[in-house]
XYZ file of C-alpha atoms in Angstrom:
409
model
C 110.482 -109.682 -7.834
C 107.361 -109.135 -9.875
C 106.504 -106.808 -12.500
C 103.244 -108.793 -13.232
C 100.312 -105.631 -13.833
C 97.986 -108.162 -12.505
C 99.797 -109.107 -9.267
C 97.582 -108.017 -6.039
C 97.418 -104.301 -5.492
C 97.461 -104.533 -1.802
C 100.699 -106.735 -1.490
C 104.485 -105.117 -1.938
C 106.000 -105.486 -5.351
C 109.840 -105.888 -4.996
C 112.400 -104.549 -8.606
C 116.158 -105.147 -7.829
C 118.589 -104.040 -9.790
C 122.864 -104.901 -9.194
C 125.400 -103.856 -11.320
C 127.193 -107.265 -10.624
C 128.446 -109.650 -13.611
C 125.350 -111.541 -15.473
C 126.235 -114.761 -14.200
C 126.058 -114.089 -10.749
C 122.654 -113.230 -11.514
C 121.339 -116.592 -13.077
C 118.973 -118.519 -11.210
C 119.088 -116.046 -8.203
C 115.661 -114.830 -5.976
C 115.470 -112.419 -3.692
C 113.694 -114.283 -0.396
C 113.397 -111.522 1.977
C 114.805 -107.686 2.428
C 114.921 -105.979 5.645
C 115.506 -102.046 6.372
C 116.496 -100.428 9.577
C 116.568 -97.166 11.047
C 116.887 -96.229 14.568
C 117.535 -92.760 16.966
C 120.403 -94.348 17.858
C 122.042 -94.959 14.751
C 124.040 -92.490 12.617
C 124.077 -95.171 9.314
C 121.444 -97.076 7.377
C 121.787 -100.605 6.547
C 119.792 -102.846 4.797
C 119.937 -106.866 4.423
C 118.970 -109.016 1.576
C 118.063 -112.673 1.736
C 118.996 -114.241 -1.638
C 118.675 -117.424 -3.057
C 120.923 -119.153 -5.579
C 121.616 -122.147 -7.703
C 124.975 -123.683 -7.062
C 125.803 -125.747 -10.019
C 125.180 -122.967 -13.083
C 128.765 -123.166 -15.470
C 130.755 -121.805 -15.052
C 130.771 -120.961 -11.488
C 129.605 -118.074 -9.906
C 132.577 -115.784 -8.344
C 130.561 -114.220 -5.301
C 133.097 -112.092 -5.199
C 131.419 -109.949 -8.059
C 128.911 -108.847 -5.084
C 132.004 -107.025 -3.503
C 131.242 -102.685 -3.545
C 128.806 -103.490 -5.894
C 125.498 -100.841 -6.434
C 121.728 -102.522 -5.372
C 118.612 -100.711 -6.271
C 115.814 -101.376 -4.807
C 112.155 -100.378 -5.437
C 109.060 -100.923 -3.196
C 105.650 -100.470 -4.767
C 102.507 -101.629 -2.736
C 99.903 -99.445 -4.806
C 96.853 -99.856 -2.355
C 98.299 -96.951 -0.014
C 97.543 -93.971 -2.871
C 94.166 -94.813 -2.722
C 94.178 -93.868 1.040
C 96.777 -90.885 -0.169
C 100.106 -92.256 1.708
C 103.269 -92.546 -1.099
C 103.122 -96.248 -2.175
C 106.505 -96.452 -3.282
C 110.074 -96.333 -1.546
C 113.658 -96.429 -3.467
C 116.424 -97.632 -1.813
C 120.040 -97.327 -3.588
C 122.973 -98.627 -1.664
C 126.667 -100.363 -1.645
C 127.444 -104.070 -0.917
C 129.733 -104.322 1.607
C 129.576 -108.122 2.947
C 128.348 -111.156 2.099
C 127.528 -113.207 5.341
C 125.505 -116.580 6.160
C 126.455 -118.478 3.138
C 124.931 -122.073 3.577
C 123.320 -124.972 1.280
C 119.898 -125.506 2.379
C 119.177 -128.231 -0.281
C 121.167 -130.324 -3.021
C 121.174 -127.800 -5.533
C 120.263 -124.066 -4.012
C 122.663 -121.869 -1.270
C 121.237 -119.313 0.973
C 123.574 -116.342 1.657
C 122.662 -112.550 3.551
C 123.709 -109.528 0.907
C 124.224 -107.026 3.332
C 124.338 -103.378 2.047
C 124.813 -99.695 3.514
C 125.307 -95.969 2.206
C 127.962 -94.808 0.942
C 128.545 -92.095 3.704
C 129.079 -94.795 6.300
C 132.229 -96.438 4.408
C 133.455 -93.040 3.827
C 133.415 -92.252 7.938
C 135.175 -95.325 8.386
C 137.654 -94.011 5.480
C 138.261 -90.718 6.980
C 139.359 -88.671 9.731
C 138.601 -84.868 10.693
C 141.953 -82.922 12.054
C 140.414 -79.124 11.996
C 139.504 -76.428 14.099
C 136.589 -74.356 14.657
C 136.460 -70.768 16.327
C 133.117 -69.561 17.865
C 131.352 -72.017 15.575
C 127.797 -73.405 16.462
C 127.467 -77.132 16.551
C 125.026 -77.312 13.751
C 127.355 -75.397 11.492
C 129.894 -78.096 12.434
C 127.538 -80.721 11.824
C 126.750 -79.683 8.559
C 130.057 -79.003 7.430
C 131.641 -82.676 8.315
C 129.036 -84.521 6.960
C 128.859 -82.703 3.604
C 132.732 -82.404 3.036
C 133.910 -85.487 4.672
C 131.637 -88.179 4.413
C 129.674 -87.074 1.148
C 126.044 -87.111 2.298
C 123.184 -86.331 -0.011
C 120.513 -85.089 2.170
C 120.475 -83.258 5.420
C 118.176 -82.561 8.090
C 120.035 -80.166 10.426
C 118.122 -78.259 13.420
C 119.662 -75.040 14.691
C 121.692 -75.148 17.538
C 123.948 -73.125 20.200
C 126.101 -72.093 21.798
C 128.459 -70.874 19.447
C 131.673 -72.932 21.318
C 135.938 -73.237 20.137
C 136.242 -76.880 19.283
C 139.233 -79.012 18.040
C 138.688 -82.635 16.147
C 142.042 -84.247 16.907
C 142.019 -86.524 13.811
C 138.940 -88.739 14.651
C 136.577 -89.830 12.791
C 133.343 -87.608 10.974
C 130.877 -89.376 12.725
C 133.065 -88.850 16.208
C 132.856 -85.349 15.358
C 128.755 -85.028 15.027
C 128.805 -87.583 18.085
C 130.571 -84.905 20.229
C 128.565 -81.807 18.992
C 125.720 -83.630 20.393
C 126.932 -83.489 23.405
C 127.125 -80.035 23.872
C 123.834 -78.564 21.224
C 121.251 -76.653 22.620
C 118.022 -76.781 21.330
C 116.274 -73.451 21.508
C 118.947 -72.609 23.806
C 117.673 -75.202 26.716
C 117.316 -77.933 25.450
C 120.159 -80.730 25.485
C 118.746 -83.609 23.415
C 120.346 -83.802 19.971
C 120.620 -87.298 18.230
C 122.309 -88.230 14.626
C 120.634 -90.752 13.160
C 119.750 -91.522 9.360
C 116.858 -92.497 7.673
C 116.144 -94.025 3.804
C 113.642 -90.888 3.289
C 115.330 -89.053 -0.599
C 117.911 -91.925 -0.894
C 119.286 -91.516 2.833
C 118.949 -88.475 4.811
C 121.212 -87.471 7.998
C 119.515 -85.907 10.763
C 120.777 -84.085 13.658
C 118.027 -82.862 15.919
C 116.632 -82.957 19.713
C 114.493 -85.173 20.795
C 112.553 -82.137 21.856
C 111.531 -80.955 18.495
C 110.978 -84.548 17.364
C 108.622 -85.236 19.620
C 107.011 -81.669 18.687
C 105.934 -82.812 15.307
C 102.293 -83.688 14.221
C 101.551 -86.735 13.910
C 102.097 -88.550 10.133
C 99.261 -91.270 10.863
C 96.647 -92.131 13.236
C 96.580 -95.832 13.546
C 93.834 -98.657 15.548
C 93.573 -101.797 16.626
C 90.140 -104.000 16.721
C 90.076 -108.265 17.615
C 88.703 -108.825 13.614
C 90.876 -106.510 12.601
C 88.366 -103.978 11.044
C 89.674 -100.471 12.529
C 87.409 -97.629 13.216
C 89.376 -95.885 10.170
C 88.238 -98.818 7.722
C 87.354 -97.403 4.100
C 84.804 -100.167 3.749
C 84.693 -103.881 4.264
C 86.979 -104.529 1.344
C 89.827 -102.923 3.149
C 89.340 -104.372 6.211
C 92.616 -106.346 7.769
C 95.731 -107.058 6.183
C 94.510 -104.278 3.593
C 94.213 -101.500 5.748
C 96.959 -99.055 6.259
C 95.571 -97.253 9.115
C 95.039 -101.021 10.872
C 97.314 -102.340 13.809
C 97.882 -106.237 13.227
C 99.285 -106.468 16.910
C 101.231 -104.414 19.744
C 102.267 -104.537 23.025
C 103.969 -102.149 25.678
C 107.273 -103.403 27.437
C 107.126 -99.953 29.503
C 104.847 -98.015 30.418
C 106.910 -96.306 32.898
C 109.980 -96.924 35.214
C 110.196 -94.258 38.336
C 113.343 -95.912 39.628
C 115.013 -95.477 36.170
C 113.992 -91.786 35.723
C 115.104 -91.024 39.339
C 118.734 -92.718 38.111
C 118.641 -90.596 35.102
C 118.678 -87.249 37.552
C 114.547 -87.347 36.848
C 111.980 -87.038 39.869
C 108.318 -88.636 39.916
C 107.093 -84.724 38.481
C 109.430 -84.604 35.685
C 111.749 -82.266 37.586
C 115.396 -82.572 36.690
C 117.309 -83.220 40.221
C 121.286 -84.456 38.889
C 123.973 -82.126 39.708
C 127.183 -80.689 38.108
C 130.083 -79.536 39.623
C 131.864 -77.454 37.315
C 135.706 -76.261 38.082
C 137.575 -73.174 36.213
C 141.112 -73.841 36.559
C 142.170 -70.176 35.467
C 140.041 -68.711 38.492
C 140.484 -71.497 40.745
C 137.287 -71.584 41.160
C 134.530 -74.840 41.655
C 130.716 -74.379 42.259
C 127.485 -76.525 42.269
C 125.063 -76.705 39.673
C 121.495 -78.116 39.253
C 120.799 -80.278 42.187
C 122.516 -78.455 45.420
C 120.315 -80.434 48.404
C 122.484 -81.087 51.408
C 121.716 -83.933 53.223
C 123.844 -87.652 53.397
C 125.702 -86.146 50.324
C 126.488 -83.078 47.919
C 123.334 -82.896 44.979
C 121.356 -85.989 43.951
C 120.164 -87.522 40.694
C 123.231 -87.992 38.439
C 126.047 -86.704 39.839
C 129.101 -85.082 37.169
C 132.168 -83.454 37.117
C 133.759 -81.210 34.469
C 135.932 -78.347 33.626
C 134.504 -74.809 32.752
C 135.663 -71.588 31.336
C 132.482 -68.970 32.644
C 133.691 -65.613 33.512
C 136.930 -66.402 31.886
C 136.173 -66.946 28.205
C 137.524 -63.544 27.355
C 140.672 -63.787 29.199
C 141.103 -67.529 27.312
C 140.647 -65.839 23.953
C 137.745 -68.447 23.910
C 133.952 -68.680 23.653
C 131.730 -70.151 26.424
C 131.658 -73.895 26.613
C 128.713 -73.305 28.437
C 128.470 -76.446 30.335
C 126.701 -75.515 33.053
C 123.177 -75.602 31.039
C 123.419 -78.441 28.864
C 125.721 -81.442 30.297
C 123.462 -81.965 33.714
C 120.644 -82.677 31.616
C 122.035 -85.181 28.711
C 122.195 -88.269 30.355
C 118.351 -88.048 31.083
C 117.388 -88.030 27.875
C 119.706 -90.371 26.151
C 118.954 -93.288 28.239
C 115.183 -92.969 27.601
C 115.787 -94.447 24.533
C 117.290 -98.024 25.395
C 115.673 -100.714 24.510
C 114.588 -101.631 27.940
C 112.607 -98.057 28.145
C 110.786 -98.836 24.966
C 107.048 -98.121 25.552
C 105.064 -99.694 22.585
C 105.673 -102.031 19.775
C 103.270 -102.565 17.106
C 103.425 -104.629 14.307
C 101.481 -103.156 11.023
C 101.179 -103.806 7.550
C 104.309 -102.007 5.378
C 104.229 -98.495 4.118
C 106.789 -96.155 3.320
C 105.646 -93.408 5.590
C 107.141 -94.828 8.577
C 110.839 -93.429 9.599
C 113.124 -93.093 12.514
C 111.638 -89.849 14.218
C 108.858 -89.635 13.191
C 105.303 -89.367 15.068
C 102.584 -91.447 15.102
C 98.815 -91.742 17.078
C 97.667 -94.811 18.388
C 94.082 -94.922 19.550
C 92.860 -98.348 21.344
C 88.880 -98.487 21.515
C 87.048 -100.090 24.507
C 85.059 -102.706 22.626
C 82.487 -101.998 25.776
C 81.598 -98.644 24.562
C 81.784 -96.872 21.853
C 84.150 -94.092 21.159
C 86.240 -94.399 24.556
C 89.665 -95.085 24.052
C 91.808 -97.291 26.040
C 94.680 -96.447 28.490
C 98.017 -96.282 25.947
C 96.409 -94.572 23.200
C 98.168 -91.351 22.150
C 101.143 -89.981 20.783
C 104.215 -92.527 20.258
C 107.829 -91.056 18.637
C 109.404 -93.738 16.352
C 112.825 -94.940 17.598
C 113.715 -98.004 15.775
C 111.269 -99.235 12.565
C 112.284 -102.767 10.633
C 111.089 -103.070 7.440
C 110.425 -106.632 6.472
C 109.433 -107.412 2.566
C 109.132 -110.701 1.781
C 109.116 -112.451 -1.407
C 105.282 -113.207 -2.216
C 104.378 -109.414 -1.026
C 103.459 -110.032 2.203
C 105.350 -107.621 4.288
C 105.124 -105.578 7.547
C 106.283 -102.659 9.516
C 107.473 -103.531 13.485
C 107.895 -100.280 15.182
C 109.713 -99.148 19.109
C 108.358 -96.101 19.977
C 108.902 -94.095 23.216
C 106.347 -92.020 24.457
C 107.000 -88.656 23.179
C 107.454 -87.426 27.000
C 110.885 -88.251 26.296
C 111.007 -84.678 25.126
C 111.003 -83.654 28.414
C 113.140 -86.251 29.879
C 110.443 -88.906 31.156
C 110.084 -92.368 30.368
């Protein structure tokens, strides 16, 4: 939006670039571009508000917007002098064109909505195949890269090594399912696909255990004149300050009646059961949760067919749900919206993704050096980027508390 070398260092510089014909180009702005990534979300999708004159000759055939390439760059060159990467490149297809309306006598507002390529290309395809003995990351890996054609991968190793069939559903069905059944360092049942716009758009597949694992990418503070404790002098104080908090809040700081419906007791202890039943020995046993009272187990209560002590006889490997499917639900649910346990509001760099950890300290004006109840360790779970035309633009994060590796709100 502004290649001026004298526009403010400290504000986001917006290039676009559509291979669309000329026309539609004339007289068109960009307003307003927001990015999205979230846990919960296997695709990336970003939304541009444009602006455009009406009357140009001859007239403009939106329909030129239609699987049409956007690049996008973000500069905001303040952050390398605190050593963050100042710059983020988005490239992306045009699928839709939504929200068209005149908002004066000569200009029209319309949304340019874009997304990667690999999402179309799930919705294109199905996966009809087989897999012997094959671990669920090595599935992963495989249906992304062959059927939906992504660039970048972030894969974390996972067992067991099961027999699985993909009866002609779609790729992103396929990683869906292997979710469901990957072990993380052979315990742990918390494996999400989600993308992020890190190198162009990167698929991940990992647990929310090793997520929440990670060091911390930033350490970030709040103060009422916003001037953080981090400050690099007076002339980054505020708006200019990457390491400052412009404002947060926490919709949950924790919810015992939800972790106890999620199979979670008030020490972290995971009480759901499983009843698992091998059809070929005719045989049905408890797992997890066994407590006898005014019913069978407690917590989350499931059902579902095994093959343990029978695998050989059923040419087959161990589905192996007796260690991972008790468990899932837990940690899934931790990460609806109603769960979330801080949102903060700061000003945009590229730094921030889907995932990703971050360290919030809250100083107690009252004495110096003490922090305030909520500071710590937050994962990322959903992050909007919002550039607007001018420069001005933010970062609004949900993070969970990264207990949520354990299964805790």
């Amino acid at each position: 939006m502004s290649t001026d070398p004298n526009f403010p260092d400290h504000l986001v510089n917006i290039e676009t670039s559509f291979n669309v014909p000329d026309d539609i180009l004339n007289d068109f702005t960009v307003q307003e571009v927001v990015l999205v990534e979230s846990l919960r979300n296997p695709g990336l999708q970003t939304t541009i508000k444009a602006h455009s004159y009406l009357y140009n000759i001859p007239n403009k055939n939106l329909d030129g917007w239609k699987n049409a390439i956007g690049a996008l760059t973000f500069t905001r060159p303040i952050l390398a002098k605190f050593g963050f990467p100042d710059t983020l490149d988005v490239q992306q297809r045009i699928y839709r064109l939504s929200n068209r309306k005149l908002i004066n006598n000569n200009n029209e507002e319309y949304i340019i909505n874009m997304c990667d390529d690999t999402l179309l290309n799930d919705a294109r395809s199905l996966v009809s195949d087989q897999w012997n003995c094959t671990s669920p990351s090595d599935i992963v890996s495989q249906v992304l890269q062959q059927c939906t054609g992504a660039r970048k991968l972030d894969v974390e190793q996972s067992t067991p090594a099961r027999d699985y069939i993909a009866e002609n559903i779609h790729p992103f069905q396929v990683v869906a399912q292997q979710a469901e059944v990957a072990l993380a360092e052979g315990n742990d049942p918390s494996f999400v696909h989600y993308m992020t716009y890190e190198d162009y758009g990167t698929h991940h597949f990992r647990s929310l255990k090793s997520l929440t694992q990670q060091s911390s990418i930033i350490d970030l503070s709040y103060t009422e004149t916003g001037e953080s404790k981090m400050d690099f002098g007076s002339q980054y104080a505020g708006y200019k300050n990457p390491r400052g908090i412009m404002q947060y809040s926490f919709p949950c700081d924790f919810d015992l009646l939800s972790d106890l419906l999620n199979g979670v007791d008030v020490d972290g202890k995971n009480i759901s059961s499983l009843v698992v039943i091998n059809p070929l020995s005719k045989e049905a046993s408890v797992v997890g949760n066994k407590a006898v009272g005014c019913g069978i187990g407690g917590g989350v209560y499931k059902t579902a067919m095994t093959n343990m002590n029978t695998a050989q006889q059923q040419d087959s490997c161990n589905i192996d749900v007796e260690t991972h499917l008790k468990e899932r639900q837990a940690r899934m649910n931790l990460l609806e919206q109603d769960k979330v346990a801080l949102r903060l509001t700061v000003p945009w760099n590229p730094i921030y993704h889907a995932g990703k950890v971050i360290t919030i300290k809250l100083y107690n004006k009252n004495k110096e050096g003490v922090l305030l109840y909520g500071s710590g360790d937050y994962l990322i779970s959903t992050m909007v980027h919002t550039i607007k035309r001018g420069g001005f633009s933010t970062t609004t994060m949900d993070c969970v508390s990264t207990t949520v590796g354990k299964g805790i709100v």
